[in-house]
GROMACS .gro file of C-alpha atoms in nm:
model
  321
    1MET     CA    1   0.000   0.000   0.000
    2GLY     CA    2   0.278   0.243   0.093
    3ARG     CA    3   0.434   0.208  -0.251
    4GLU     CA    4   0.140   0.401  -0.394
    5HIS     CA    5   0.252   0.700  -0.189
    6VAL     CA    6   0.633   0.663  -0.201
    7SER     CA    7   0.763   0.451  -0.488
    8HIS     CA    8   1.105   0.351  -0.613
    9ARG     CA    9   1.081   0.639  -0.861
   10ASN     CA   10   0.999   0.887  -0.584
   11ILE     CA   11   1.308   0.782  -0.388
   12ALA     CA   12   1.523   0.795  -0.702
   13ASN     CA   13   1.405   1.148  -0.784
   14TRP     CA   14   1.455   1.264  -0.425
   15ALA     CA   15   1.808   1.122  -0.428
   16VAL     CA   16   1.897   1.303  -0.750
   17ASN     CA   17   1.773   1.634  -0.611
   18THR     CA   18   1.888   1.601  -0.250
   19ILE     CA   19   2.174   1.359  -0.188
   20ASN     CA   20   2.363   1.299  -0.514
   21LEU     CA   21   2.658   1.513  -0.614
   22PRO     CA   22   2.530   1.682  -0.933
   23SER     CA   23   2.699   1.559  -1.247
   24ASP     CA   24   2.818   1.907  -1.346
   25LYS     CA   25   2.972   1.955  -1.001
   26ALA     CA   26   3.136   1.611  -1.020
   27LYS     CA   27   3.283   1.703  -1.358
   28GLU     CA   28   3.413   2.031  -1.215
   29TYR     CA   29   3.576   1.850  -0.920
   30ARG     CA   30   3.733   1.587  -1.146
   31ALA     CA   31   3.859   1.855  -1.384
   32GLN     CA   32   4.021   2.040  -1.095
   33ALA     CA   33   4.195   1.726  -0.969
   34ASN     CA   34   4.295   1.630  -1.322
   35ARG     CA   35   4.460   1.966  -1.369
   36LEU     CA   36   4.683   1.881  -1.074
   37ARG     CA   37   4.756   1.542  -1.227
   38ASP     CA   38   4.836   1.697  -1.565
   39LYS     CA   39   5.067   1.956  -1.408
   40LEU     CA   40   5.256   1.680  -1.230
   41THR     CA   41   5.273   1.476  -1.552
   42ASN     CA   42   5.419   1.774  -1.737
   43TYR     CA   43   5.669   1.830  -1.458
   44LEU     CA   44   5.768   1.462  -1.469
   45ASN     CA   45   5.825   1.483  -1.843
   46GLU     CA   46   6.082   1.753  -1.775
   47HIS     CA   47   6.212   1.598  -1.451
   48PRO     CA   48   6.183   1.218  -1.489
   49ASP     CA   49   6.378   1.156  -1.167
   50PHE     CA   50   6.134   1.360  -0.955
   51VAL     CA   51   6.020   1.166  -0.647
   52LEU     CA   52   5.647   1.222  -0.704
   53LYS     CA   53   5.550   0.962  -0.964
   54ARG     CA   54   5.173   0.973  -1.013
   55MET     CA   55   4.847   1.129  -0.893
   56LEU     CA   56   4.512   0.948  -0.899
   57ILE     CA   57   4.166   1.061  -0.790
   58SER     CA   58   4.044   0.820  -0.523
   59GLY     CA   59   3.752   0.787  -0.284
   60SER     CA   60   3.386   0.845  -0.358
   61LEU     CA   61   3.445   1.085  -0.647
   62ALA     CA   62   3.647   0.824  -0.836
   63LYS     CA   63   3.393   0.550  -0.758
   64GLY     CA   64   3.089   0.758  -0.849
   65THR     CA   65   2.934   0.735  -0.501
   66ALA     CA   66   2.990   1.093  -0.379
   67LEU     CA   67   2.717   1.276  -0.190
   68LYS     CA   68   2.602   1.631  -0.259
   69SER     CA   69   2.767   1.741   0.066
   70THR     CA   70   3.112   1.649  -0.069
   71SER     CA   71   3.332   1.958  -0.055
   72ASP     CA   72   3.677   1.815  -0.112
   73ILE     CA   73   3.853   1.559  -0.328
   74ASP     CA   74   4.076   1.272  -0.226
   75VAL     CA   75   4.383   1.224  -0.442
   76GLY     CA   76   4.651   0.962  -0.393
   77CYS     CA   77   5.005   1.076  -0.466
   78TYR     CA   78   5.266   0.806  -0.528
   79ILE     CA   79   5.605   0.896  -0.381
   80LYS     CA   80   5.922   0.706  -0.460
   81ALA     CA   81   5.974   0.519  -0.133
   82ASP     CA   82   6.354   0.519  -0.139
   83ASP     CA   83   6.359   0.898  -0.110
   84ALA     CA   84   6.082   0.944   0.146
   85PRO     CA   85   6.140   1.014   0.517
   86PRO     CA   86   6.021   0.747   0.764
   87SER     CA   87   5.789   0.937   0.999
   88ILE     CA   88   5.439   1.055   0.905
   89GLU     CA   89   5.500   1.418   1.002
   90GLU     CA   90   5.825   1.435   0.807
   91LEU     CA   91   5.663   1.259   0.510
   92LEU     CA   92   5.378   1.510   0.493
   93ASN     CA   93   5.614   1.808   0.516
   94TYR     CA   94   5.827   1.641   0.248
   95LEU     CA   95   5.524   1.590   0.024
   96ALA     CA   96   5.415   1.953   0.071
   97GLU     CA   97   5.764   2.071  -0.023
   98LYS     CA   98   5.765   1.861  -0.340
   99LEU     CA   99   5.414   1.972  -0.436
  100ARG     CA  100   5.517   2.336  -0.405
  101LYS     CA  101   5.812   2.262  -0.631
  102ALA     CA  102   5.598   2.085  -0.890
  103PHE     CA  103   5.326   2.354  -0.874
  104PRO     CA  104   5.517   2.683  -0.838
  105ASN     CA  105   5.205   2.891  -0.910
  106PHE     CA  106   5.061   2.793  -0.572
  107SER     CA  107   5.150   3.010  -0.275
  108PRO     CA  108   5.282   2.831   0.036
  109ASP     CA  109   4.954   2.878   0.226
  110GLN     CA  110   4.767   2.690  -0.048
  111VAL     CA  111   4.968   2.373   0.020
  112VAL     CA  112   4.932   2.283   0.388
  113PRO     CA  113   5.013   1.955   0.568
  114GLN     CA  114   4.720   1.810   0.766
  115THR     CA  115   4.714   1.514   1.007
  116TYR     CA  116   4.745   1.241   0.743
  117SER     CA  117   4.738   1.433   0.416
  118VAL     CA  118   4.840   1.755   0.245
  119GLN     CA  119   4.561   1.995   0.159
  120VAL     CA  120   4.582   2.191  -0.165
  121SER     CA  121   4.332   2.478  -0.179
  122PHE     CA  122   4.208   2.637  -0.501
  123ARG     CA  123   4.134   3.002  -0.438
  124GLY     CA  124   3.911   3.048  -0.740
  125THR     CA  125   3.660   2.775  -0.655
  126GLY     CA  126   3.720   2.730  -0.281
  127LEU     CA  127   3.769   2.361  -0.346
  128ASP     CA  128   4.010   2.164  -0.128
  129VAL     CA  129   4.204   1.864  -0.253
  130ASP     CA  130   4.332   1.624   0.013
  131ILE     CA  131   4.648   1.464  -0.121
  132VAL     CA  132   4.733   1.140   0.058
  133PRO     CA  133   5.090   1.009   0.025
  134ILE     CA  134   5.145   0.655  -0.103
  135LEU     CA  135   5.494   0.513  -0.076
  136TYR     CA  136   5.573   0.357  -0.413
  137TYR     CA  137   5.818   0.072  -0.466
  138ASP     CA  138   5.809   0.061  -0.849
  139ASP     CA  139   5.532  -0.199  -0.851
  140PRO     CA  140   5.401  -0.223  -1.212
  141ASP     CA  141   5.042  -0.271  -1.088
  142TRP     CA  142   5.064   0.041  -0.868
  143TYR     CA  143   5.053  -0.118  -0.528
  144GLY     CA  144   5.197   0.104  -0.258
  145ASN     CA  145   5.178   0.188   0.113
  146LEU     CA  146   4.906   0.437   0.196
  147VAL     CA  147   4.896   0.651   0.510
  148SER     CA  148   4.573   0.527   0.670
  149GLN     CA  149   4.319   0.797   0.756
  150ASP     CA  150   4.209   0.583   1.053
  151ASP     CA  151   4.527   0.574   1.257
  152GLY     CA  152   4.817   0.697   1.044
  153SER     CA  153   4.965   0.350   0.993
  154PHE     CA  154   5.110   0.244   0.659
  155LEU     CA  155   4.873   0.020   0.468
  156LYS     CA  156   4.923  -0.166   0.139
  157THR     CA  157   4.673  -0.040  -0.116
  158ASN     CA  158   4.604  -0.006  -0.486
  159ILE     CA  159   4.389   0.284  -0.605
  160PRO     CA  160   4.334   0.157  -0.963
  161LEU     CA  161   4.220  -0.184  -0.838
  162HIS     CA  162   3.988  -0.032  -0.577
  163ILE     CA  163   3.819   0.170  -0.851
  164GLU     CA  164   3.809  -0.133  -1.082
  165PHE     CA  165   3.650  -0.341  -0.802
  166ILE     CA  166   3.357  -0.099  -0.768
  167ARG     CA  167   3.321  -0.047  -1.143
  168ALA     CA  168   3.291  -0.423  -1.195
  169ARG     CA  169   2.983  -0.429  -0.968
  170LYS     CA  170   2.844  -0.110  -1.118
  171SER     CA  171   2.868  -0.253  -1.469
  172LYS     CA  172   2.647  -0.547  -1.370
  173ASN     CA  173   2.388  -0.332  -1.191
  174ASN     CA  174   2.345  -0.035  -1.424
  175THR     CA  175   2.319   0.289  -1.223
  176HIS     CA  176   2.152   0.122  -0.927
  177PHE     CA  177   2.460  -0.008  -0.746
  178ALA     CA  178   2.610   0.337  -0.699
  179GLN     CA  179   2.273   0.487  -0.609
  180VAL     CA  180   2.188   0.245  -0.329
  181ILE     CA  181   2.536   0.303  -0.186
  182ARG     CA  182   2.469   0.678  -0.184
  183LEU     CA  183   2.132   0.619  -0.016
  184ALA     CA  184   2.293   0.405   0.255
  185LYS     CA  185   2.576   0.656   0.303
  186TYR     CA  186   2.319   0.932   0.348
  187TRP     CA  187   2.134   0.717   0.604
  188ALA     CA  188   2.460   0.664   0.796
  189LYS     CA  189   2.543   1.036   0.774
  190ASN     CA  190   2.202   1.118   0.922
  191ILE     CA  191   2.257   0.875   1.211
  192LYS     CA  192   2.602   1.023   1.277
  193SER     CA  193   2.453   1.371   1.303
  194GLU     CA  194   2.220   1.242   1.577
  195ASN     CA  195   2.465   1.017   1.761
  196PRO     CA  196   2.834   1.113   1.777
  197ASP     CA  197   2.920   0.760   1.897
  198PHE     CA  198   2.786   0.605   1.575
  199LYS     CA  199   3.040   0.533   1.303
  200PHE     CA  200   3.008   0.341   0.980
  201LYS     CA  201   3.276   0.395   0.717
  202SER     CA  202   3.165   0.447   0.358
  203PHE     CA  203   3.415   0.181   0.251
  204MET     CA  204   3.239  -0.073   0.474
  205ILE     CA  205   2.902   0.020   0.325
  206GLU     CA  206   3.049  -0.034  -0.022
  207LEU     CA  207   3.183  -0.376   0.075
  208ILE     CA  208   2.845  -0.491   0.208
  209PHE     CA  209   2.673  -0.388  -0.115
  210ALA     CA  210   2.949  -0.552  -0.318
  211LYS     CA  211   2.890  -0.878  -0.130
  212LEU     CA  212   2.515  -0.849  -0.187
  213ALA     CA  213   2.580  -0.785  -0.557
  214ASP     CA  214   2.800  -1.093  -0.580
  215LYS     CA  215   2.518  -1.296  -0.421
  216GLY     CA  216   2.283  -1.182  -0.698
  217GLN     CA  217   2.086  -0.915  -0.514
  218ASP     CA  218   1.875  -0.700  -0.746
  219PHE     CA  219   1.914  -0.328  -0.674
  220SER     CA  220   1.661  -0.196  -0.926
  221ASP     CA  221   1.393  -0.146  -0.658
  222TYR     CA  222   1.535   0.093  -0.395
  223PRO     CA  223   1.305   0.004  -0.103
  224GLU     CA  224   1.385  -0.365  -0.154
  225ALA     CA  225   1.755  -0.298  -0.211
  226LEU     CA  226   1.782  -0.093   0.108
  227GLN     CA  227   1.587  -0.355   0.299
  228SER     CA  228   1.833  -0.622   0.179
  229PHE     CA  229   2.120  -0.408   0.312
  230PHE     CA  230   1.962  -0.356   0.654
  231THR     CA  231   1.849  -0.719   0.673
  232TYR     CA  232   2.202  -0.839   0.599
  233ILE     CA  233   2.342  -0.629   0.883
  234ALA     CA  234   2.070  -0.742   1.124
  235THR     CA  235   2.084  -1.113   1.043
  236THR     CA  236   2.464  -1.136   1.045
  237ASP     CA  237   2.495  -0.909   1.348
  238VAL     CA  238   2.762  -0.745   1.127
  239ARG     CA  239   2.998  -1.017   1.254
  240GLU     CA  240   3.005  -1.232   0.939
  241GLN     CA  241   3.336  -1.193   0.759
  242ILE     CA  242   3.309  -1.017   0.422
  243SER     CA  243   3.582  -1.097   0.171
  244PHE     CA  244   3.638  -1.124  -0.203
  245ASP     CA  245   3.862  -1.313  -0.444
  246ASP     CA  246   3.899  -1.058  -0.724
  247TYR     CA  247   4.272  -1.005  -0.670
  248TYR     CA  248   4.380  -1.289  -0.443
  249PRO     CA  249   4.242  -1.634  -0.353
  250TYR     CA  250   4.034  -1.675  -0.037
  251SER     CA  251   4.302  -1.913   0.091
  252ASN     CA  252   4.541  -1.618   0.126
  253ILE     CA  253   4.321  -1.456   0.391
  254GLY     CA  254   4.462  -1.515   0.735
  255SER     CA  255   4.298  -1.524   1.075
  256PHE     CA  256   4.158  -1.206   1.228
  257SER     CA  257   4.054  -1.157   1.589
  258GLU     CA  258   3.846  -0.838   1.559
  259PRO     CA  259   3.468  -0.865   1.608
  260VAL     CA  260   3.389  -0.703   1.272
  261GLN     CA  261   3.583  -0.832   0.970
  262MET     CA  262   3.556  -0.671   0.628
  263ILE     CA  263   3.864  -0.765   0.431
  264ASP     CA  264   4.008  -0.516   0.187
  265PRO     CA  265   3.957  -0.660  -0.166
  266VAL     CA  266   4.307  -0.548  -0.273
  267ASN     CA  267   4.491  -0.639   0.049
  268GLU     CA  268   4.412  -0.970   0.218
  269GLU     CA  269   4.600  -0.860   0.531
  270ASN     CA  270   4.386  -0.552   0.593
  271ASN     CA  271   4.064  -0.570   0.789
  272ALA     CA  272   3.888  -0.246   0.698
  273ALA     CA  273   3.682  -0.275   1.019
  274LYS     CA  274   3.968  -0.356   1.253
  275LEU     CA  275   3.908  -0.055   1.479
  276TYR     CA  276   3.539  -0.132   1.541
  277THR     CA  277   3.453  -0.252   1.891
  278ASP     CA  278   3.159  -0.473   1.983
  279ALA     CA  279   2.979  -0.168   2.119
  280GLN     CA  280   3.025   0.024   1.794
  281ALA     CA  281   2.913  -0.276   1.591
  282ASP     CA  282   2.601  -0.305   1.808
  283LEU     CA  283   2.515   0.057   1.731
  284VAL     CA  284   2.530  -0.022   1.358
  285VAL     CA  285   2.310  -0.330   1.403
  286ASP     CA  286   2.055  -0.142   1.615
  287ALA     CA  287   2.038   0.141   1.362
  288ALA     CA  288   1.995  -0.107   1.075
  289ILE     CA  289   1.712  -0.285   1.260
  290ASP     CA  290   1.537   0.047   1.322
  291ALA     CA  291   1.574   0.145   0.956
  292GLY     CA  292   1.449  -0.193   0.835
  293ASP     CA  293   1.146  -0.170   1.064
  294ALA     CA  294   1.075   0.181   0.937
  295ILE     CA  295   1.086   0.063   0.573
  296ASP     CA  296   0.848  -0.224   0.655
  297ALA     CA  297   0.611   0.024   0.818
  298ALA     CA  298   0.640   0.264   0.523
  299LEU     CA  299   0.555  -0.010   0.274
  300ALA     CA  300   0.254  -0.114   0.482
  301ALA     CA  301   0.128   0.239   0.555
  302THR     CA  302  -0.219   0.324   0.424
  303THR     CA  303  -0.178   0.700   0.395
  304LYS     CA  304   0.075   0.922   0.225
  305GLU     CA  305   0.133   1.110   0.549
  306ASN     CA  306   0.225   0.793   0.738
  307THR     CA  307   0.438   0.661   0.453
  308ILE     CA  308   0.649   0.977   0.443
  309TYR     CA  309   0.666   0.976   0.823
  310TYR     CA  310   0.834   0.633   0.822
  311TRP     CA  311   1.070   0.718   0.535
  312LYS     CA  312   1.180   1.021   0.735
  313LYS     CA  313   1.279   0.777   1.010
  314VAL     CA  314   1.524   0.628   0.759
  315PHE     CA  315   1.656   0.940   0.587
  316GLY     CA  316   1.580   1.219   0.832
  317PRO     CA  317   1.370   1.536   0.797
  318SER     CA  318   1.509   1.622   0.452
  319PHE     CA  319   1.314   1.339   0.292
  320HIS     CA  320   1.022   1.461   0.079
  321ILE     CA  321   0.845   1.380  -0.247
   0.00000   0.00000   0.00000
């Protein structure tokens, strides 16, 4: 009954207007980051021994899952490891120094080291680009050691393969795979605004949807797709290990002791949820159960007013049709 009042199409239209990063804005952001990449490429052509080797857009913008609230861009910068200093603070100052050398048109205050990245600010647009250092050991497939945004540790990663991993699932699910991820990310963002103790990384949300996709879940109906996401969390208690064999066999995955285990698809030694405690996991499960119950109530509601009321319990007060 509730579908007559709030349908898949209604949710899709609301998402386009409210939560998705507009395509023209995404193009502008990518163009800005690509200008940095092109400047570095030109500099490398003239200075082939320069320690910065490559720049790649990463994160939600590269994967096509960015929200409208996105105001900065994540860019991975590969640094020749042999020349890089060992400590994080020294590495970031070193990266900032090299960026200023490669981009002499930037003033020093436009290239500023942060906690785990270097921020490059564009004065014309007000856009910030967070450049994350990746220590590069001449691997032909572009594996390197990333400075983790979680705790500052060095972590083996591969930006091209991460993007390829998501694109492989997107290609099998039309536009729906990326959209349901954005819807779930918006749900999590809304919960975070209400409860500062709640945390649920976007990467973990992506991995759950990737696992559902690999199991054959259809994402073309957004209420059903979201319900499958919340049901998975509730029924597994978010304690079922999630892993993939795109880039390594399952047999390579070792033993992990953490309560929540979501194994990085490009690094079998990295549990993306390693910092999550049982208490934090329980908050995710409780929130998923509440959201699933709200969707059930919305689908069963007999009036438009009640249907919207229950969808607001999922997405917050901004939801409307």
